[in-house]
XYZ file of N, CA and C in Angstrom:
696
model
N 91.067 112.199 37.791
C 90.525 111.976 36.503
C 89.293 112.304 36.006
N 89.280 113.198 35.034
C 87.710 113.760 34.782
C 87.533 114.946 35.685
N 86.296 115.331 35.547
C 85.944 116.602 36.588
C 85.280 115.868 37.671
N 85.264 116.848 38.908
C 84.557 116.319 39.947
C 83.180 115.844 39.898
N 82.820 114.575 40.542
C 81.536 114.244 40.483
C 81.736 113.085 39.244
N 82.711 113.066 38.476
C 82.566 112.109 37.463
C 82.794 110.797 37.984
N 82.370 109.554 37.291
C 82.515 108.281 37.776
C 83.340 107.227 36.797
N 84.532 107.080 37.192
C 85.271 106.151 36.194
C 85.514 104.728 36.635
N 85.241 103.893 35.597
C 85.089 102.680 35.832
C 86.519 101.867 35.452
N 87.119 101.259 36.346
C 88.363 100.495 36.244
C 88.385 99.189 36.521
N 87.215 98.588 36.398
C 87.021 97.130 36.693
C 87.503 96.340 35.591
N 87.782 96.801 34.534
C 88.564 95.931 33.341
C 90.179 95.954 33.557
N 90.665 97.039 34.099
C 91.977 97.002 34.168
C 92.630 96.929 35.560
N 93.955 97.169 35.789
C 94.455 97.113 36.867
C 95.378 98.559 37.343
N 94.837 98.662 38.653
C 95.211 100.106 39.114
C 96.386 99.663 40.290
N 97.494 100.326 39.966
C 98.538 100.315 40.882
C 98.430 101.315 41.836
N 98.510 101.299 43.161
C 98.420 102.265 44.036
C 99.781 102.480 45.106
N 100.105 103.501 45.353
C 101.364 103.600 46.135
C 101.146 103.177 47.398
N 102.170 102.636 47.943
C 102.294 102.326 49.372
C 102.035 103.433 50.284
N 102.295 104.442 49.810
C 102.255 105.717 50.670
C 100.799 106.091 51.113
N 100.162 105.479 50.143
C 98.524 105.800 50.646
C 98.079 105.377 52.150
N 98.864 104.299 52.387
C 98.692 103.759 53.843
C 99.971 104.179 54.633
N 101.069 104.119 54.243
C 102.049 104.196 55.040
C 102.043 105.843 55.395
N 101.641 106.679 54.519
C 101.688 108.165 54.697
C 100.652 108.880 55.400
N 99.507 107.921 55.864
C 98.413 108.455 56.471
C 98.856 108.337 58.018
N 97.990 109.224 58.638
C 98.393 109.373 60.027
C 97.739 108.100 60.740
N 98.548 107.599 62.006
C 98.390 106.516 62.677
C 97.142 106.822 63.688
N 96.264 105.859 63.851
C 95.271 106.120 65.010
C 95.414 104.639 65.850
N 96.015 105.137 67.246
C 96.406 103.699 68.032
C 95.189 103.358 68.968
N 94.177 104.038 68.831
C 92.911 103.876 69.596
C 91.868 103.631 68.835
N 91.183 102.408 68.606
C 90.132 102.290 68.000
C 88.699 102.537 68.659
N 87.777 102.902 67.881
C 86.534 103.214 68.541
C 85.571 102.286 67.794
N 84.284 101.878 68.200
C 83.304 101.066 67.343
C 82.977 101.460 66.012
N 83.004 102.737 65.898
C 82.500 103.306 64.427
C 83.605 103.361 63.397
N 84.899 103.189 63.921
C 85.869 103.061 62.849
C 85.638 102.021 61.763
N 86.096 102.324 60.445
C 85.812 101.236 59.424
C 87.072 100.707 58.580
N 87.038 99.498 58.273
C 87.961 98.950 57.615
C 87.321 98.513 56.084
N 88.164 98.536 54.867
C 87.551 98.416 53.583
C 88.049 96.805 53.594
N 87.216 96.065 52.792
C 87.475 94.566 52.751
C 86.968 94.209 51.301
N 87.339 92.894 50.809
C 87.097 92.306 49.718
C 86.207 91.106 50.135
N 84.927 91.283 49.849
C 83.851 90.324 50.418
C 84.289 88.972 49.468
N 84.594 87.893 49.994
C 84.896 86.536 49.177
C 83.460 86.065 48.909
N 82.486 86.255 49.785
C 81.011 85.471 49.483
C 80.332 86.346 48.596
N 80.580 87.419 48.104
C 79.793 88.200 47.243
C 80.874 88.888 46.071
N 81.281 88.041 45.405
C 82.154 88.138 44.038
C 83.425 89.153 44.495
N 83.994 88.995 45.701
C 84.994 90.020 45.968
C 84.573 91.484 45.795
N 83.300 91.885 46.077
C 82.898 93.288 46.296
C 83.370 94.002 47.433
N 83.794 95.127 46.961
C 84.302 95.967 48.083
C 83.174 96.501 49.261
N 83.221 96.083 50.465
C 82.361 96.641 51.517
C 83.273 97.178 52.806
N 82.638 97.697 53.696
C 83.307 98.196 54.828
C 82.792 97.322 56.014
N 83.686 97.163 56.863
C 83.328 96.667 58.211
C 83.807 97.554 59.246
N 82.913 97.549 60.534
C 83.255 98.488 61.632
C 83.888 97.759 62.525
N 84.570 98.348 63.492
C 85.177 97.777 64.489
C 84.176 97.185 65.315
N 83.181 97.671 65.379
C 81.796 96.990 66.365
C 81.567 95.857 65.932
N 81.761 95.188 64.435
C 81.460 93.918 63.893
C 82.655 92.974 64.173
N 83.758 93.365 64.577
C 84.623 92.449 64.664
C 84.551 91.571 66.027
N 85.024 90.315 66.234
C 84.973 89.599 67.014
C 86.127 90.209 68.156
N 85.657 90.154 69.437
C 86.698 90.579 70.428
C 87.163 89.617 71.481
N 88.283 89.445 72.141
C 88.607 88.754 73.294
C 87.671 89.006 74.671
N 87.549 88.009 75.515
C 86.678 88.037 76.506
C 87.409 88.586 77.621
N 88.868 88.711 77.739
C 89.530 89.192 78.513
C 90.316 90.464 78.357
N 90.272 91.544 79.263
C 90.823 92.609 78.792
C 91.707 92.981 80.256
N 93.196 93.181 79.865
C 94.299 93.018 80.980
C 94.118 94.581 81.713
N 94.096 94.584 83.024
C 93.972 95.679 83.622
C 95.151 96.167 84.473
N 95.840 95.019 85.153
C 97.016 95.138 85.913
C 97.914 94.072 85.979
N 99.293 94.353 86.345
C 100.113 93.188 86.194
C 100.962 93.245 87.431
N 101.362 92.356 88.062
C 102.274 92.074 89.236
C 103.513 91.411 88.927
N 104.725 92.020 89.213
C 105.957 91.367 88.889
C 107.109 91.384 89.914
N 106.733 90.864 90.989
C 107.576 91.209 92.286
C 108.522 90.038 92.132
N 109.732 90.429 92.441
C 110.961 89.337 92.476
C 111.816 89.636 93.829
N 111.192 90.281 94.645
C 112.111 90.788 96.041
C 111.089 91.084 96.992
N 111.555 90.980 98.221
C 110.624 90.933 99.373
C 109.910 92.218 99.446
N 108.454 92.272 99.546
C 107.814 93.419 99.820
C 106.632 93.065 100.925
N 106.132 93.808 101.571
C 105.146 93.492 102.685
C 103.870 92.928 102.099
N 103.391 93.720 100.965
C 101.988 93.330 100.516
C 102.086 94.167 99.004
N 101.087 93.524 98.120
C 100.830 94.094 96.677
C 99.412 94.737 96.699
N 99.357 95.851 96.144
C 97.938 96.454 95.988
C 97.589 96.433 94.574
N 96.515 95.847 94.233
C 95.787 95.904 92.931
C 94.824 97.138 93.242
N 95.416 98.324 93.020
C 94.531 99.523 93.323
C 93.706 100.045 91.906
N 92.559 100.425 92.237
C 91.649 101.263 91.291
C 91.511 100.252 90.035
N 91.438 98.954 90.086
C 91.041 98.207 89.002
C 89.622 97.808 88.939
N 88.877 97.870 89.823
C 87.272 97.374 89.714
C 86.540 98.573 89.396
N 85.673 98.522 88.302
C 85.057 99.678 87.913
C 83.466 99.399 87.274
N 82.796 100.143 86.808
C 81.518 99.691 86.481
C 81.492 99.030 85.026
N 82.807 99.017 84.438
C 82.927 98.635 82.835
C 82.888 97.269 82.959
N 83.003 96.415 84.142
C 83.021 95.059 84.026
C 82.231 94.577 85.499
N 81.707 93.593 85.318
C 80.884 92.778 86.408
C 81.927 91.830 87.051
N 82.590 91.260 86.179
C 83.559 89.999 86.734
C 84.846 90.141 86.215
N 85.840 89.706 87.039
C 87.080 89.691 86.851
C 87.895 88.510 87.192
N 89.065 88.365 86.449
C 89.969 87.167 86.541
C 91.257 87.456 86.924
N 91.849 86.658 87.867
C 93.132 87.033 88.559
C 93.848 85.766 88.184
N 94.945 85.759 87.228
C 95.682 84.600 87.291
C 97.035 84.633 87.791
N 97.214 83.598 88.657
C 98.317 83.818 89.466
C 99.506 82.529 88.900
N 100.564 83.288 88.593
C 101.467 82.368 87.969
C 102.415 81.801 88.991
N 102.677 82.611 90.016
C 103.435 82.340 91.183
C 103.360 83.390 92.278
N 103.138 82.936 93.467
C 102.737 83.459 94.720
C 103.700 82.708 95.806
N 104.955 83.469 96.215
C 105.818 82.814 97.091
C 106.193 83.701 98.328
N 106.240 83.162 99.386
C 106.564 83.930 100.560
C 108.175 83.853 101.148
N 108.584 84.873 101.958
C 110.130 84.744 102.291
C 109.854 83.671 103.300
N 109.070 83.328 104.144
C 109.136 82.244 105.131
C 107.581 81.666 104.931
N 107.604 80.579 106.021
C 106.145 79.647 105.867
C 105.225 80.545 106.351
N 104.200 80.572 105.328
C 103.284 82.019 105.641
C 101.654 81.474 104.761
N 100.913 82.313 104.884
C 99.519 81.860 104.256
C 98.903 82.969 103.439
N 98.430 83.087 102.391
C 98.238 84.179 101.360
C 96.703 84.557 102.135
N 96.346 86.065 102.121
C 95.506 86.741 102.673
C 94.953 87.930 101.485
N 93.726 88.348 101.724
C 93.355 89.492 100.939
C 92.049 90.236 101.646
N 92.268 91.340 101.335
C 91.388 92.345 101.689
C 90.988 93.261 100.553
N 89.822 93.806 100.502
C 89.260 94.779 99.387
C 89.797 96.260 99.831
N 89.443 96.944 98.943
C 89.945 98.411 99.177
C 88.629 99.169 99.008
N 88.790 100.206 99.817
C 87.409 101.112 99.842
C 87.374 102.444 98.759
N 88.571 102.657 98.465
C 88.851 103.609 97.488
C 89.938 103.260 96.449
N 90.127 104.293 95.533
C 91.048 104.207 94.406
C 92.673 104.049 94.903
N 92.943 104.361 96.065
C 94.199 104.243 96.672
C 94.456 102.705 97.224
N 94.895 103.032 98.541
C 95.134 101.806 99.198
C 94.402 101.654 100.652
N 93.367 102.091 100.618
C 92.540 102.158 101.795
C 91.753 100.665 102.168
N 92.009 100.150 102.994
C 91.316 98.672 103.205
C 90.174 98.718 103.892
N 89.247 97.808 103.419
C 88.051 97.401 104.467
C 88.634 96.285 105.250
N 88.750 96.680 106.435
C 88.896 95.476 107.488
C 88.030 95.409 108.402
N 86.889 95.550 107.951
C 85.542 95.051 108.897
C 85.408 93.727 108.995
N 84.694 93.243 109.703
C 84.205 91.726 109.869
C 83.224 91.335 108.974
N 83.131 91.437 107.632
C 82.235 91.186 106.833
C 82.969 89.818 105.814
N 83.971 89.660 106.218
C 84.507 88.521 105.331
C 84.289 87.017 105.771
N 83.485 86.422 104.864
C 83.212 85.160 105.180
C 83.827 84.102 104.194
N 84.490 83.004 104.498
C 84.984 81.960 103.280
C 85.188 80.514 103.972
N 85.343 79.747 102.971
C 85.533 78.455 103.358
C 86.454 77.972 102.217
N 87.417 77.011 102.687
C 88.314 76.400 101.519
C 88.478 74.895 101.974
N 88.780 74.156 101.194
C 88.965 72.695 101.275
C 89.796 72.031 100.349
N 90.698 71.242 100.755
C 91.868 70.659 99.782
C 92.330 69.219 100.315
N 93.185 68.831 99.546
C 93.778 67.577 99.889
C 95.392 67.700 99.718
N 96.104 66.962 100.272
C 97.578 66.855 99.714
C 97.743 65.632 99.095
N 98.939 65.392 98.646
C 99.249 64.091 97.810
C 99.123 62.841 98.705
N 99.106 62.825 100.222
C 99.104 61.805 100.929
C 97.442 61.565 101.401
N 96.513 62.488 100.812
C 95.184 62.379 101.113
C 94.938 62.918 102.453
N 95.597 63.838 103.072
C 95.230 64.441 104.393
C 94.511 65.659 103.808
N 93.493 66.050 104.732
C 92.565 67.019 104.307
C 93.093 68.319 105.044
N 92.910 69.494 104.303
C 93.211 70.865 104.727
C 92.018 71.534 104.682
N 91.479 72.097 105.614
C 90.113 73.025 105.380
C 90.047 74.021 106.489
N 89.225 74.920 106.253
C 89.113 76.199 107.374
C 87.755 76.969 106.719
N 86.915 77.486 107.782
C 85.901 78.416 107.424
C 85.677 79.312 108.461
N 85.042 80.379 108.288
C 84.970 81.564 108.953
C 83.845 82.334 108.236
N 82.822 82.941 109.184
C 81.610 83.626 108.911
C 81.934 85.080 109.041
N 82.816 85.718 110.116
C 82.824 86.940 110.224
C 84.520 87.548 110.310
N 85.458 87.120 109.490
C 86.949 87.564 109.527
C 86.974 88.927 109.286
N 88.014 89.240 109.198
C 88.336 90.838 108.978
C 89.446 90.811 107.128
N 89.386 89.617 106.834
C 90.011 89.369 105.575
C 89.723 87.936 105.194
N 90.243 87.590 103.925
C 90.089 86.147 103.485
C 91.331 85.712 103.685
N 91.290 84.406 104.251
C 92.521 83.521 104.321
C 92.232 82.547 103.156
N 93.193 82.774 102.079
C 92.818 82.016 100.858
C 93.140 80.450 100.937
N 94.179 79.726 101.760
C 94.584 78.632 102.052
C 95.342 78.601 103.336
N 95.756 77.490 103.738
C 96.559 76.986 104.698
C 98.081 77.462 104.590
N 98.827 77.176 105.252
C 100.410 77.842 105.313
C 100.845 76.924 104.260
N 101.965 77.956 103.490
C 102.630 77.309 102.620
C 103.949 77.028 103.041
N 104.868 75.949 102.546
C 106.113 75.949 102.709
C 106.932 76.907 101.848
N 107.793 77.736 102.318
C 108.518 78.739 101.705
C 109.236 77.906 100.493
N 110.063 77.002 100.711
C 110.613 76.177 99.806
C 111.598 77.105 98.980
N 111.895 76.421 97.831
C 113.022 77.067 96.749
C 112.295 77.790 95.734
N 113.050 78.739 95.206
C 112.484 79.503 93.945
C 111.697 78.660 92.956
N 112.348 77.402 92.438
C 112.164 76.468 91.596
C 110.915 75.633 91.926
N 110.827 75.227 93.317
C 109.606 74.334 93.753
C 108.710 74.970 94.470
N 108.848 76.201 95.014
C 107.799 76.639 95.922
C 107.023 77.717 95.596
N 106.003 78.123 96.283
C 104.905 79.044 95.739
C 103.523 78.435 95.180
N 102.770 79.486 95.219
C 101.434 78.913 94.891
C 101.044 79.201 93.410
N 100.412 78.421 92.717
C 99.895 79.008 91.325
C 98.156 78.561 91.379
N 97.533 79.636 90.566
C 96.106 79.109 90.487
C 95.460 80.531 90.133
N 93.986 80.706 90.258
C 93.429 81.752 89.716
C 92.375 81.963 90.740
N 91.540 83.164 90.508
C 90.571 83.757 91.325
C 89.378 84.107 90.359
N 88.301 84.423 90.668
C 87.274 85.188 90.047
C 86.650 86.108 91.047
N 86.278 87.467 90.621
C 85.779 88.139 91.516
C 84.286 88.600 90.684
N 83.139 88.286 91.364
C 81.819 88.821 90.975
C 81.105 89.975 91.531
N 80.826 91.163 90.863
C 80.398 92.167 91.336
C 81.069 92.961 92.381
N 82.249 93.284 92.137
C 83.171 94.086 93.237
C 82.704 95.308 93.433
N 82.127 95.774 92.520
C 81.882 97.567 92.646
C 80.352 97.446 93.193
N 79.702 96.395 93.472
C 78.299 96.593 94.208
C 77.368 97.364 93.105
N 77.386 97.232 91.878
C 76.652 98.047 91.081
C 75.266 97.388 90.978
N 74.987 96.329 91.383
C 73.594 95.584 91.616
C 73.127 95.752 93.139
N 73.844 96.271 93.900
C 73.163 96.224 95.075
C 73.628 95.308 96.050
N 74.458 94.175 95.593
C 74.887 93.002 96.070
C 76.434 93.097 96.511
N 76.464 91.947 97.412
C 77.874 91.581 97.953
C 78.635 90.939 97.026
N 79.925 90.969 97.374
C 80.915 90.408 96.312
C 81.197 88.881 96.652
N 81.319 88.252 95.280
C 81.663 86.809 95.871
C 82.981 86.405 94.865
N 83.705 85.513 95.525
C 84.865 85.217 95.020
C 85.283 83.813 95.133
N 85.538 82.933 94.064
C 85.993 81.711 94.054
C 87.442 81.604 93.684
N 87.943 80.513 93.930
C 89.420 80.261 93.175
C 89.931 78.711 93.417
N 90.768 78.388 92.815
C 91.494 77.377 93.063
C 93.053 77.421 92.986
N 93.642 76.740 93.955
C 95.157 76.816 94.128
C 95.911 75.624 94.332
N 97.120 75.537 93.888
C 98.065 74.443 94.266
C 99.171 74.921 94.846
N 100.086 74.413 95.645
C 101.116 74.733 96.559
C 101.654 73.698 97.562
N 102.912 73.974 98.025
C 103.350 72.876 99.073
C 103.052 73.317 100.262
N 102.253 72.591 101.106
C 101.806 73.132 102.526
C 102.937 72.917 103.307
N 102.779 73.346 104.729
C 103.759 73.615 105.893
C 104.391 72.068 106.083
N 103.848 70.739 105.831
C 104.563 69.592 105.774
C 105.392 69.425 104.451
N 105.692 70.344 103.584
C 106.156 70.148 102.314
C 105.687 69.211 101.368
N 104.310 68.982 101.310
C 103.255 68.193 100.661
C 102.699 68.971 99.476
N 102.602 68.477 98.295
C 101.809 69.045 97.250
C 100.368 69.138 97.638
N 99.689 70.226 97.547
C 98.260 70.437 98.072
C 97.495 71.092 96.992
N 96.096 70.738 96.925
C 95.168 71.398 95.945
C 94.151 72.032 96.822
N 93.517 73.154 96.476
C 92.659 73.773 97.338
C 91.402 74.371 96.295
N 90.321 74.334 97.086
C 88.989 75.046 96.415
C 88.743 76.295 97.376
N 88.490 77.364 96.922
C 88.253 78.450 97.787
C 86.975 78.986 97.345
N 86.071 79.561 98.456
C 85.036 80.499 97.954
C 84.762 81.332 99.155
N 84.578 82.663 98.885
C 84.436 83.527 99.864
C 83.292 84.675 99.204
N 82.886 85.311 100.579
C 81.589 86.643 100.361
C 82.150 87.470 101.304
N 81.979 88.724 100.576
C 82.057 89.933 101.419
C 80.802 90.699 101.281
N 80.037 90.584 102.628
C 78.766 90.593 102.468
C 78.330 92.325 102.571
N 79.215 93.277 102.870
C 79.155 94.998 102.575
C 78.538 94.908 101.186
N 77.587 96.015 101.012
C 77.341 96.264 99.553
C 77.852 97.731 99.285
N 79.089 98.373 100.025
C 79.847 99.310 99.707
C 80.766 98.889 98.428
N 80.818 99.776 97.661
C 81.770 99.218 96.464
C 83.219 98.946 96.826
N 83.693 98.153 96.044
C 85.247 97.746 96.425
C 86.011 98.299 95.081
N 86.997 98.756 95.293
C 87.689 99.536 94.051
C 89.079 98.774 93.654
N 89.305 97.446 94.265
C 90.604 96.939 94.224
C 90.952 96.024 95.496
N 92.021 95.364 95.305
C 92.291 94.558 96.638
C 93.846 94.316 96.982
N 94.081 93.873 98.018
C 95.460 93.780 98.298
C 95.809 92.586 98.869
N 96.710 91.647 98.218
C 97.486 90.611 98.776
C 98.502 90.733 99.543
N 98.491 89.726 100.762
C 99.652 89.929 101.677
C 99.597 88.693 102.621
N 100.565 88.575 103.561
C 100.590 87.399 104.282
C 101.105 87.906 105.755
N 101.511 87.197 106.710
C 101.998 87.576 107.825
C 103.192 88.055 107.886
N 104.231 87.673 106.837
C 105.206 88.270 106.750
C 105.713 88.562 105.233
N 106.618 88.613 104.535
C 107.038 89.212 103.363
C 106.271 88.346 102.121
N 106.090 89.046 100.893
C 106.089 88.290 99.686
C 107.425 88.682 99.287
N 107.841 87.297 98.549
C 109.167 87.188 98.125
C 108.970 87.291 96.736
N 107.766 86.645 95.972
C 107.587 86.625 94.524
C 106.030 86.745 94.286
N 105.813 87.349 93.295
C 104.479 87.527 92.731
C 104.388 87.781 91.425
N 103.908 86.761 90.456
C 103.717 86.981 89.132
C 102.386 86.804 88.992
N 101.357 88.119 88.491
C 100.029 87.674 88.339
C 99.548 88.778 87.483
N 98.407 88.566 86.790
C 97.776 89.366 85.881
C 96.179 89.370 86.447
N 95.831 90.570 86.317
C 94.179 90.871 86.713
C 93.525 91.278 85.283
N 92.487 90.533 84.890
C 91.690 90.814 83.830
C 90.175 91.400 84.122
N 89.600 92.099 83.331
C 88.292 92.354 83.287
C 87.458 91.092 82.235
N 86.556 90.838 82.580
C 85.831 89.805 81.940
C 84.627 90.511 80.974
N 84.856 90.454 79.720
C 83.802 91.344 78.699
C 82.648 90.316 78.826
N 81.314 90.999 78.825
C 80.199 89.883 78.810
C 79.717 89.608 77.422
């Protein structure tokens, strides 16, 4: 309308725009902070303004890795999941079940593949009670892996297995410190009694950890878990 550089006031009328203005434009699948959105500001007489992606609220959890095991495996590696992007991580364990009576164990990985730290820098303590008020506890100041709980009863698909969560703090040693881990778990113990456990562990080496492996003495029969990075 008019010549280049002219200004046209359409505020008194109605302008109908074809939907192809949006649907015909190329799609961008990954947003960056400088990308802009056009909005009508209801707090300013519906004036047109733009909002940058960096202005939008964002979630605190970013999904990094998913485990969905439904048949026997010796272990599961969460490889190349720790980086300088996040200082803290959250592991949601919906079910971890073993082929036989067994106990969950964890080691950190020394590279982006499957190389394990198996030195004696793992210290941990856990404490819990079963439904009959029997204690379950253990501690170690120089183990070669974390023992997360006592022995699980393998039990059935419907009733067996551990649920819970774990937090990892500073796994990449980006502040020159060791890594701390805390967790809470519920499971049926070797006496087939429902049990609740609190866990705390420390890996005292300051070498960077790039991931971890979950394993047991025997096979893992089922593992459904998701690892998230926690946004500051």
